[in-house]
mmCIF file of C-alpha atoms in Angstrom:
data_model
loop_
_atom_site.group_PDB
_atom_site.id
_atom_site.type_symbol
_atom_site.label_atom_id
_atom_site.label_comp_id
_atom_site.label_asym_id
_atom_site.label_seq_id
_atom_site.Cartn_x
_atom_site.Cartn_y
_atom_site.Cartn_z
ATOM 1 C CA MET S 25 35.575 27.398 -27.969
ATOM 2 C CA SER S 26 32.105 27.111 -26.561
ATOM 3 C CA THR S 27 30.105 30.231 -25.531
ATOM 4 C CA VAL S 28 27.804 28.525 -22.997
ATOM 5 C CA ASN S 29 27.997 27.887 -19.451
ATOM 6 C CA PHE S 30 26.233 26.042 -16.755
ATOM 7 C CA GLY S 31 24.269 29.118 -15.755
ATOM 8 C CA ASP S 32 22.715 28.873 -19.387
ATOM 9 C CA LEU S 33 22.132 25.340 -18.514
ATOM 10 C CA LEU S 34 20.327 26.363 -15.412
ATOM 11 C CA SER S 35 18.146 29.159 -16.769
ATOM 12 C CA LEU S 36 16.271 26.004 -18.918
ATOM 13 C CA PHE S 37 14.718 24.448 -15.420
ATOM 14 C CA PRO S 38 12.775 27.075 -13.427
ATOM 15 C CA GLU S 39 12.813 26.466 -9.710
ATOM 16 C CA VAL S 40 9.917 25.043 -8.032
ATOM 17 C CA GLU S 41 8.156 25.111 -4.926
ATOM 18 C CA LEU S 42 7.679 22.200 -3.039
ATOM 19 C CA PRO S 43 5.720 19.852 -2.398
ATOM 20 C CA LEU S 44 5.226 18.493 -6.000
ATOM 21 C CA PHE S 45 4.106 15.500 -7.514
ATOM 22 C CA LEU S 46 5.319 13.784 -10.692
ATOM 23 C CA ASP S 47 3.424 11.272 -13.120
ATOM 24 C CA GLU S 48 3.004 10.356 -16.440
ATOM 25 C CA ASP S 49 0.718 13.369 -16.852
ATOM 26 C CA SER S 50 3.020 15.943 -15.608
ATOM 27 C CA ALA S 51 5.292 15.706 -18.646
ATOM 28 C CA SER S 52 2.951 17.646 -20.942
ATOM 29 C CA LEU S 53 3.204 20.505 -18.707
ATOM 30 C CA PHE S 54 7.150 20.717 -18.682
ATOM 31 C CA SER S 55 7.184 20.343 -22.939
ATOM 32 C CA GLN S 56 4.610 23.063 -22.986
ATOM 33 C CA ASN S 57 5.901 25.540 -20.800
ATOM 34 C CA ASN S 58 9.654 24.964 -20.827
ATOM 35 C CA ASP S 59 12.378 25.795 -23.672
ATOM 36 C CA PRO S 60 14.022 22.638 -25.385
ATOM 37 C CA PHE S 61 17.444 22.001 -24.859
ATOM 38 C CA PRO S 62 19.880 23.966 -27.187
ATOM 39 C CA GLU S 63 21.950 21.279 -28.994
ATOM 40 C CA GLU S 64 25.198 22.817 -27.610
ATOM 41 C CA LEU S 65 24.084 22.971 -24.032
ATOM 42 C CA PHE S 66 22.818 19.429 -24.225
ATOM 43 C CA ASP S 67 26.023 18.199 -25.787
ATOM 44 C CA LEU S 68 28.448 19.701 -23.576
ATOM 45 C CA PHE S 69 26.637 19.222 -20.113
ATOM 46 C CA LEU S 70 24.486 16.373 -20.263
ATOM 47 C CA ARG S 71 25.116 13.802 -23.355
ATOM 48 C CA PRO S 72 27.996 12.445 -21.761
ATOM 49 C CA LEU S 73 26.171 11.264 -18.551
ATOM 50 C CA LEU S 74 23.180 9.888 -20.194
ATOM 51 C CA PRO S 75 23.024 6.543 -21.840
ATOM 52 C CA GLU S 76 23.006 6.177 -25.181
ATOM 53 C CA ASP S 77 19.789 7.103 -27.193
ATOM 54 C CA ASP S 78 18.365 6.997 -30.875
ATOM 55 C CA GLU S 79 17.191 9.567 -32.883
ATOM 56 C CA TYR S 80 13.553 9.290 -31.938
ATOM 57 C CA THR S 81 14.608 10.229 -27.972
ATOM 58 C CA GLU S 82 13.624 13.509 -26.731
ATOM 59 C CA TYR S 83 14.374 15.169 -23.885
ATOM 60 C CA VAL S 84 12.778 18.068 -22.003
ATOM 61 C CA PRO S 85 13.991 20.089 -19.087
ATOM 62 C CA CYS S 86 11.387 19.913 -16.341
ATOM 63 C CA PHE S 87 12.471 21.805 -13.360
ATOM 64 C CA ARG S 88 15.306 22.452 -10.640
ATOM 65 C CA ILE S 89 15.863 22.087 -6.901
ATOM 66 C CA SER S 90 18.844 24.760 -5.924
ATOM 67 C CA LYS S 91 20.193 24.399 -2.429
ATOM 68 C CA ASP S 92 23.191 26.071 -0.704
ATOM 69 C CA GLU S 93 25.670 23.369 -2.047
ATOM 70 C CA TYR S 94 24.207 21.946 -5.240
ATOM 71 C CA HIS S 95 21.231 21.920 -7.995
ATOM 72 C CA ALA S 96 19.038 19.037 -8.828
ATOM 73 C CA LEU S 97 17.732 19.157 -12.077
ATOM 74 C CA VAL S 98 15.103 16.803 -13.224
ATOM 75 C CA ILE S 99 14.776 15.984 -16.782
ATOM 76 C CA TRP S 100 12.000 14.168 -18.910
ATOM 77 C CA LYS S 101 13.415 11.730 -21.512
ATOM 78 C CA ALA S 102 11.203 10.016 -23.828
ATOM 79 C CA SER S 103 11.476 6.896 -26.382
ATOM 80 C CA LEU S 104 9.739 4.214 -27.742
ATOM 81 C CA LEU S 105 7.367 2.637 -24.850
ATOM 82 C CA THR S 106 9.824 4.196 -22.454
ATOM 83 C CA TYR S 107 9.426 7.927 -20.784
ATOM 84 C CA GLU S 108 11.365 8.431 -17.259
ATOM 85 C CA TYR S 109 12.305 11.276 -15.301
ATOM 86 C CA LEU S 110 15.999 11.635 -14.126
ATOM 87 C CA MET S 111 17.326 13.910 -11.476
ATOM 88 C CA LEU S 112 20.844 14.822 -12.067
ATOM 89 C CA VAL S 113 22.868 17.154 -9.431
ATOM 90 C CA PHE S 114 25.718 18.977 -9.780
ATOM 91 C CA ASP S 115 27.546 21.161 -7.617
ATOM 92 C CA LYS S 116 27.570 25.000 -7.471
ATOM 93 C CA ARG S 117 30.387 24.654 -10.143
ATOM 94 C CA GLY S 118 28.609 22.672 -12.357
ATOM 95 C CA ASN S 119 30.574 19.417 -11.486
ATOM 96 C CA PHE S 120 28.004 16.176 -11.774
ATOM 97 C CA LEU S 121 27.761 14.465 -8.506
ATOM 98 C CA GLY S 122 25.385 11.876 -9.548
ATOM 99 C CA SER S 123 21.815 10.986 -10.608
ATOM 100 C CA GLU S 124 18.673 8.958 -10.084
ATOM 101 C CA ARG S 125 15.845 7.529 -11.922
ATOM 102 C CA ILE S 126 13.188 9.080 -10.295
ATOM 103 C CA GLY S 127 9.782 8.007 -11.969
ATOM 104 C CA GLY S 128 8.585 7.021 -15.449
ATOM 105 C CA MET S 129 6.966 4.108 -17.516
ATOM 106 C CA LEU S 130 8.422 1.162 -19.515
ATOM 107 C CA VAL S 131 6.530 -1.443 -21.448
ATOM 108 C CA ARG S 132 8.208 -4.585 -22.103
ATOM 109 C CA ASP S 133 6.598 -7.834 -23.605
ATOM 110 C CA ASP S 134 3.231 -7.676 -21.797
ATOM 111 C CA GLN S 135 4.626 -6.046 -18.486
ATOM 112 C CA LEU S 136 4.030 -2.514 -17.565
ATOM 113 C CA PHE S 137 6.532 -0.810 -14.849
ATOM 114 C CA ARG S 138 5.261 2.450 -13.484
ATOM 115 C CA ARG S 139 7.449 4.991 -11.133
ATOM 116 C CA VAL S 140 5.712 8.266 -9.395
ATOM 117 C CA ALA S 141 7.503 10.520 -7.448
ATOM 118 C CA HIS S 142 6.317 12.739 -4.503
ATOM 119 C CA PHE S 143 8.981 15.592 -3.479
ATOM 120 C CA ASP S 144 8.265 16.677 0.235
ATOM 121 C CA THR S 145 8.486 20.073 1.512
ATOM 122 C CA ASP S 146 11.698 19.045 3.337
ATOM 123 C CA GLY S 147 13.703 17.649 0.210
ATOM 124 C CA THR S 148 12.563 14.075 0.748
ATOM 125 C CA ILE S 149 11.648 12.365 -2.569
ATOM 126 C CA ASN S 150 9.203 9.756 -1.855
ATOM 127 C CA ILE S 151 8.978 7.058 -4.636
ATOM 128 C CA ALA S 152 6.331 3.957 -5.437
ATOM 129 C CA GLU S 153 6.905 1.716 -8.316
ATOM 130 C CA GLY S 154 5.012 -1.092 -9.419
ATOM 131 C CA THR S 155 4.845 -3.756 -12.313
ATOM 132 C CA SER S 156 1.866 -4.871 -13.744
ATOM 133 C CA ASP S 157 0.724 -7.565 -16.253
ATOM 134 C CA LEU S 158 -1.055 -5.611 -19.274
ATOM 135 C CA ARG S 159 -3.604 -8.876 -19.510
ATOM 136 C CA GLU S 160 -4.489 -8.603 -15.625
ATOM 137 C CA ALA S 161 -5.851 -5.752 -12.983
ATOM 138 C CA PHE S 162 -2.943 -4.124 -11.194
ATOM 139 C CA ASP S 163 -1.900 -5.783 -7.992
ATOM 140 C CA PRO S 164 -0.869 -3.215 -5.271
ATOM 141 C CA GLN S 165 0.729 -6.212 -3.631
ATOM 142 C CA ALA S 166 3.368 -6.296 -6.380
ATOM 143 C CA SER S 167 4.341 -2.645 -5.663
ATOM 144 C CA ASN S 168 7.153 -0.828 -3.770
ATOM 145 C CA THR S 169 8.182 2.204 -1.679
ATOM 146 C CA TYR S 170 11.353 3.772 -0.625
ATOM 147 C CA GLU S 171 12.764 7.422 -0.623
ATOM 148 C CA ILE S 172 15.430 9.214 -1.773
ATOM 149 C CA GLU S 173 17.165 12.399 -0.165
ATOM 150 C CA ILE S 174 19.889 14.697 -1.484
ATOM 151 C CA LEU S 175 22.216 15.358 1.432
ATOM 152 C CA PRO S 176 23.256 19.082 1.995
ATOM 153 C CA ASN S 177 26.564 17.952 0.077
ATOM 154 C CA GLY S 178 24.723 17.169 -2.903
ATOM 155 C CA GLU S 179 25.095 13.121 -2.551
ATOM 156 C CA ILE S 180 21.872 11.222 -2.948
ATOM 157 C CA TYR S 181 21.006 8.748 -0.329
ATOM 158 C CA ASN S 182 18.587 5.994 -1.670
ATOM 159 C CA SER S 183 17.145 4.050 1.295
ATOM 160 C CA ARG S 184 16.291 1.119 -1.451
ATOM 161 C CA SER S 185 19.547 0.843 -2.076
ATOM 162 C CA LYS S 186 20.409 0.452 1.832
ATOM 163 C CA LEU S 187 18.086 -2.438 2.201
ATOM 164 C CA ASN S 188 19.394 -4.564 -0.442
#
């Protein structure tokens, strides 16, 4: 029988004040200041929600945004040539509501893909992403921006998915 609960998971994620900017340099602050995931907590609450990984993958709790109806937890995931920020949304009882990749960097062949996130004071998350060839200069015309919003009920609204 498990001795951990959802409140134990929440305690690993400090609440933050907005606005907040997430980029590749932010991860070192979280890994220095936040405790790592206890295995039992991670396995019970997070592992079932995340894609399969290998023994070289690392997860770090970053922060949370708590509202009346939900908790949005941001996790940093690092693996070989990839790191990303994942936002997982739970209701107040700990039921999973949804997730979104909100930042990161990925290298495949000669392509570098980057995504950064800015959390506004109203809770809107502005995402900027772009791809560049490692052998050429970055082309800003190849970048995209879109918004993510967590609705009052905890549902994630992604403006990009509504346009495609």
